[in-house]
Amino acid sequence: MKKTILTILILALAAVCGKARPLIIPEPANYTAGKGSFTIPATIGVAGENKVVSSAMKYLDRNGFNTKKSSSDKAVIKVAIKPELEPEHYQLTVDDKGITLAAGDNAALMYGLESFAQLATSGNGTIEACSIDDKPRFGYRGLMLDVVRYFIEPQEIERIIDVAAKLKLNNLHLHLCDDNGWRLEIKKYPRLTEVGAWRVDRPEMFPGRLNARSADEKATVGGFYTQKEMRQLVKYAAERNINIIPEIEMPAHSIAAIASYPELACPVVDKFVGVFPGIGGKDASIILCAGKEHTFTFIENVLDEVMKIFPSPTIHLGGDEANKRIWQQCPLCNKRIEEEHLADHEALQGYLMDRVIRYVNSRGRKAMGWDEVTYGKPKEDIIVYGWQGDGSVAVNDSRATGRKFIMTPARSTYLIRYQGPQWFEPFTYFGNITLRDVYNFEPMTSDWDNALRSNLLGIQGSLWSEFCNSPSDVQYQIFPRLMAIADVAWRPEGRSNWGAFLKALDAFCPTLDKLGITYARSMYNLDHNVRGNGKELKVNVSCIRPDVDVRYSVDNQALDKAWSDTLRLNKAATIYAATFKGDKQMGKTLKLSLDFNKATSHSVSGNCTNGLTRVLTNGLRGSDRNSDFEWAGWWNETAEFVLDMGEVVPVNKVTLGSLVHSDICIAAPTHIYVYTSDDGKSFTLRRTIDTPAENIYHKQAKIFDIDCSFNADTRYIKFVAVNPGCVPDGYAREGAPTWMYFDEITVN
Ligand code: ACM
Ligand code: ZN
């Protein structure tokens, strides 16, 4: 009761101070609640200058309102463009007589109308009186779509643009070509789409798809945009105030171009190269030859057509992940290095980028590139996208050179990553970036000076589509995290209220439903944490939404108990748990099947790359995702770990749970040595287990138990597992160092 009164007081205070968050995404910079409300009539009369009125009516009609032109005295909304306001700046006032909107430019007009539309939708046609004075924190607010790994049909891009526009994003970056496909018609080079847009069909998941061996293998999967389709898309986006930035990748990630025109590769490449269905193995180091003039002619001709289609003031030139292995072998590239007095092969990339940047500049456009473009120290100006890790490559480069940059760090804004507890998510790469992680993303740190701050143009969410197989897969990865991206890009620095954001998100979701957009509900799913303390297992669950209750049951699925504190277990049990709002189950049911054997809950010490040795005895098995926090991982090293069961006990069966997934560099140990000890100091070898060669690698994920059994009384068991080395030829990741993963030691 006390809590309720306090909550009311806080809300009332926030409203009086104008700080309550309205149900608008992104959060407006300034919102002040007024007195009264306005109920919107069935037809909205719009008044103002003719051009502004027709623009406003178009926006409102598109968003499901009925409008008519009106005189000022009868208007529901009065609209005006006011030159004294900055671009993208709008002021919206709602009182009991109607709505007034003043905007700095046409974009701001749309933003004001969108805020109005969101208030009207969430209020079921009635808007509480308020005044909003709003403009974005960043001028660049973007989304990248990788249309290569999964070809997204134009109408599906339009559907995403519809939402992006409502979120007040203003740039759509299209990754148009890569190793896995060329997606834009180029009239001068028809083979780019006759050949380069198509890859062979392989049943495996992305990384495991092996390359085509010859041109005789039919390439049937892919697609491309005709220039006409792309022009329509550019126009569609522009009408919604979104600029489409085309990305033409170079010099690496260019296999689709090389498959179409093999002469673009260095002459040392004399084998068949087809469009990659997966990551390409060692062939991924094949790149455009920087020694041939023909390569530059090709790039310039392609860019000529690209710049005719896209009016974007900036053109993205890629530049990432360029392995220099082939350039090192290429006589033409080495000759170029000598003739141009370049320091090395990295500088050769700088040379290539500089030439292309100058070309783009000569046509009145600015160049953009991924943060590795800075490695070659280009002399020309380029806007850098900070993607690696936390984006610090771009930050450090800007500190040193003053270059402008955009933050799209893999660790915070890569929408390919898992957005919730991994057991409930479709398979993808890497770790987790939850909705809350995105919402909490702050691109600047306290040590940035003013110059650096002003060089940051904005932020972007980036969707790599390796694991997408349908439009709804794409939407699922993007939404609702794009709402959080938009909020970070727009809201004033330092502003953060997770609970209030969720309310605005909930109010926005019916609009997604209406637009036929699939979105994840991962924010309702439960994370778990199971730890042993030598006697028992302590089980905790958590959810990123603070506004849900958790219910659970043990050994049955009733979900009839309220979860209030850590559950403690000293015997095997199956726990079921889920989040609820009232009686409505909100998240998926979490099932924790907990074993309890002689090892369970006891401590394990040892070297471990991912620091998760504790999960080896928590009674819980991992899933087929090595990154689900239930697998202890060792990278490129021998694993050595010791179980301490606390006292000497009789042992006759020991197993070690293991995961192999060679498509993502996970292999089984070649040998495991098992030792025992009573004092933890002197150990006796009890078993040597040799993995048959054919079991060390397995393309897709395979979980299996390695039998390490012996008969002896012991307190300590030491395991030494020998890493098999690099992935052999013939696998998708050939030549890469390997991980070994174990999830559970079982002792009986
Ligand atoms: C990238 O993720 N390689 C830009
Ligand atoms: Zn070359």
mmCIF file with all atom_site columns, N, CA, C and O in Angstrom, residues 398-414:
data_model
loop_
_atom_site.group_PDB
_atom_site.id
_atom_site.type_symbol
_atom_site.label_atom_id
_atom_site.label_alt_id
_atom_site.label_comp_id
_atom_site.label_asym_id
_atom_site.label_entity_id
_atom_site.label_seq_id
_atom_site.pdbx_PDB_ins_code
_atom_site.Cartn_x
_atom_site.Cartn_y
_atom_site.Cartn_z
_atom_site.occupancy
_atom_site.B_iso_or_equiv
_atom_site.pdbx_formal_charge
_atom_site.auth_seq_id
_atom_site.auth_comp_id
_atom_site.auth_asym_id
_atom_site.auth_atom_id
_atom_site.pdbx_PDB_model_num
ATOM 1  N N  . SER A 1 398 ? 39.442 8.443  -34.869 1.00 0.00 ? 398 SER A N  1
ATOM 2  C CA . SER A 1 398 ? 38.927 9.812  -34.889 1.00 0.00 ? 398 SER A CA 1
ATOM 3  C C  . SER A 1 398 ? 39.744 10.716 -33.961 1.00 0.00 ? 398 SER A C  1
ATOM 4  O O  . SER A 1 398 ? 40.002 11.878 -34.292 1.00 0.00 ? 398 SER A O  1
ATOM 5  N N  . ARG A 1 399 ? 40.152 10.146 -32.824 1.00 0.00 ? 399 ARG A N  1
ATOM 6  C CA . ARG A 1 399 ? 41.006 10.920 -31.907 1.00 0.00 ? 399 ARG A CA 1
ATOM 7  C C  . ARG A 1 399 ? 42.277 11.366 -32.624 1.00 0.00 ? 399 ARG A C  1
ATOM 8  O O  . ARG A 1 399 ? 42.733 12.493 -32.471 1.00 0.00 ? 399 ARG A O  1
ATOM 9  N N  . ALA A 1 400 ? 42.832 10.439 -33.417 1.00 0.00 ? 400 ALA A N  1
ATOM 10 C CA . ALA A 1 400 ? 44.120 10.719 -34.060 1.00 0.00 ? 400 ALA A CA 1
ATOM 11 C C  . ALA A 1 400 ? 43.980 11.574 -35.314 1.00 0.00 ? 400 ALA A C  1
ATOM 12 O O  . ALA A 1 400 ? 44.845 12.398 -35.608 1.00 0.00 ? 400 ALA A O  1
ATOM 13 N N  . THR A 1 401 ? 42.884 11.372 -36.069 1.00 0.00 ? 401 THR A N  1
ATOM 14 C CA . THR A 1 401 ? 42.795 12.005 -37.394 1.00 0.00 ? 401 THR A CA 1
ATOM 15 C C  . THR A 1 401 ? 41.692 13.048 -37.497 1.00 0.00 ? 401 THR A C  1
ATOM 16 O O  . THR A 1 401 ? 41.658 13.807 -38.464 1.00 0.00 ? 401 THR A O  1
ATOM 17 N N  . GLY A 1 402 ? 40.764 13.046 -36.541 1.00 0.00 ? 402 GLY A N  1
ATOM 18 C CA . GLY A 1 402 ? 39.631 13.978 -36.631 1.00 0.00 ? 402 GLY A CA 1
ATOM 19 C C  . GLY A 1 402 ? 38.545 13.512 -37.577 1.00 0.00 ? 402 GLY A C  1
ATOM 20 O O  . GLY A 1 402 ? 37.630 14.273 -37.906 1.00 0.00 ? 402 GLY A O  1
ATOM 21 N N  . ARG A 1 403 ? 38.638 12.246 -38.048 1.00 0.00 ? 403 ARG A N  1
ATOM 22 C CA . ARG A 1 403 ? 37.615 11.761 -38.974 1.00 0.00 ? 403 ARG A CA 1
ATOM 23 C C  . ARG A 1 403 ? 36.257 11.623 -38.280 1.00 0.00 ? 403 ARG A C  1
ATOM 24 O O  . ARG A 1 403 ? 36.179 11.286 -37.102 1.00 0.00 ? 403 ARG A O  1
ATOM 25 N N  . LYS A 1 404 ? 35.207 11.846 -39.035 1.00 0.00 ? 404 LYS A N  1
ATOM 26 C CA . LYS A 1 404 ? 33.840 11.622 -38.550 1.00 0.00 ? 404 LYS A CA 1
ATOM 27 C C  . LYS A 1 404 ? 33.570 10.115 -38.491 1.00 0.00 ? 404 LYS A C  1
ATOM 28 O O  . LYS A 1 404 ? 34.124 9.357  -39.305 1.00 0.00 ? 404 LYS A O  1
ATOM 29 N N  . PHE A 1 405 ? 32.712 9.710  -37.588 1.00 0.00 ? 405 PHE A N  1
ATOM 30 C CA . PHE A 1 405 ? 32.436 8.277  -37.493 1.00 0.00 ? 405 PHE A CA 1
ATOM 31 C C  . PHE A 1 405 ? 31.029 8.016  -36.980 1.00 0.00 ? 405 PHE A C  1
ATOM 32 O O  . PHE A 1 405 ? 30.355 8.897  -36.444 1.00 0.00 ? 405 PHE A O  1
ATOM 33 N N  . ILE A 1 406 ? 30.630 6.758  -37.201 1.00 0.00 ? 406 ILE A N  1
ATOM 34 C CA . ILE A 1 406 ? 29.305 6.281  -36.778 1.00 0.00 ? 406 ILE A CA 1
ATOM 35 C C  . ILE A 1 406 ? 29.546 5.033  -35.934 1.00 0.00 ? 406 ILE A C  1
ATOM 36 O O  . ILE A 1 406 ? 30.396 4.217  -36.283 1.00 0.00 ? 406 ILE A O  1
ATOM 37 N N  . MET A 1 407 ? 28.838 4.922  -34.850 1.00 0.00 ? 407 MET A N  1
ATOM 38 C CA . MET A 1 407 ? 29.038 3.757  -33.984 1.00 0.00 ? 407 MET A CA 1
ATOM 39 C C  . MET A 1 407 ? 27.995 2.674  -34.285 1.00 0.00 ? 407 MET A C  1
ATOM 40 O O  . MET A 1 407 ? 26.788 2.919  -34.180 1.00 0.00 ? 407 MET A O  1
ATOM 41 N N  . THR A 1 408 ? 28.493 1.500  -34.661 1.00 0.00 ? 408 THR A N  1
ATOM 42 C CA . THR A 1 408 ? 27.636 0.322  -34.772 1.00 0.00 ? 408 THR A CA 1
ATOM 43 C C  . THR A 1 408 ? 28.407 -0.870 -34.201 1.00 0.00 ? 408 THR A C  1
ATOM 44 O O  . THR A 1 408 ? 28.711 -1.840 -34.895 1.00 0.00 ? 408 THR A O  1
ATOM 45 N N  . PRO A 1 409 ? 28.779 -0.760 -32.927 1.00 0.00 ? 409 PRO A N  1
ATOM 46 C CA . PRO A 1 409 ? 29.645 -1.787 -32.352 1.00 0.00 ? 409 PRO A CA 1
ATOM 47 C C  . PRO A 1 409 ? 28.991 -3.158 -32.296 1.00 0.00 ? 409 PRO A C  1
ATOM 48 O O  . PRO A 1 409 ? 27.830 -3.288 -31.893 1.00 0.00 ? 409 PRO A O  1
ATOM 49 N N  . ALA A 1 410 ? 29.767 -4.170 -32.703 1.00 0.00 ? 410 ALA A N  1
ATOM 50 C CA . ALA A 1 410 ? 29.258 -5.550 -32.710 1.00 0.00 ? 410 ALA A CA 1
ATOM 51 C C  . ALA A 1 410 ? 28.745 -5.941 -31.331 1.00 0.00 ? 410 ALA A C  1
ATOM 52 O O  . ALA A 1 410 ? 27.774 -6.675 -31.202 1.00 0.00 ? 410 ALA A O  1
ATOM 53 N N  . ARG A 1 411 ? 29.385 -5.434 -30.295 1.00 0.00 ? 411 ARG A N  1
ATOM 54 C CA . ARG A 1 411 ? 29.039 -5.829 -28.932 1.00 0.00 ? 411 ARG A CA 1
ATOM 55 C C  . ARG A 1 411 ? 27.712 -5.227 -28.448 1.00 0.00 ? 411 ARG A C  1
ATOM 56 O O  . ARG A 1 411 ? 27.147 -5.683 -27.475 1.00 0.00 ? 411 ARG A O  1
ATOM 57 N N  . SER A 1 412 ? 27.234 -4.188 -29.107 1.00 0.00 ? 412 SER A N  1
ATOM 58 C CA . SER A 1 412 ? 26.017 -3.527 -28.607 1.00 0.00 ? 412 SER A CA 1
ATOM 59 C C  . SER A 1 412 ? 24.899 -3.405 -29.639 1.00 0.00 ? 412 SER A C  1
ATOM 60 O O  . SER A 1 412 ? 23.742 -3.252 -29.259 1.00 0.00 ? 412 SER A O  1
ATOM 61 N N  . THR A 1 413 ? 25.243 -3.412 -30.927 1.00 0.00 ? 413 THR A N  1
ATOM 62 C CA . THR A 1 413 ? 24.218 -3.068 -31.931 1.00 0.00 ? 413 THR A CA 1
ATOM 63 C C  . THR A 1 413 ? 24.120 -4.066 -33.082 1.00 0.00 ? 413 THR A C  1
ATOM 64 O O  . THR A 1 413 ? 23.433 -3.794 -34.063 1.00 0.00 ? 413 THR A O  1
ATOM 65 N N  . TYR A 1 414 ? 24.852 -5.206 -32.985 1.00 0.00 ? 414 TYR A N  1
ATOM 66 C CA . TYR A 1 414 ? 24.753 -6.205 -34.065 1.00 0.00 ? 414 TYR A CA 1
ATOM 67 C C  . TYR A 1 414 ? 23.526 -7.084 -33.797 1.00 0.00 ? 414 TYR A C  1
ATOM 68 O O  . TYR A 1 414 ? 23.493 -7.876 -32.858 1.00 0.00 ? 414 TYR A O  1
#
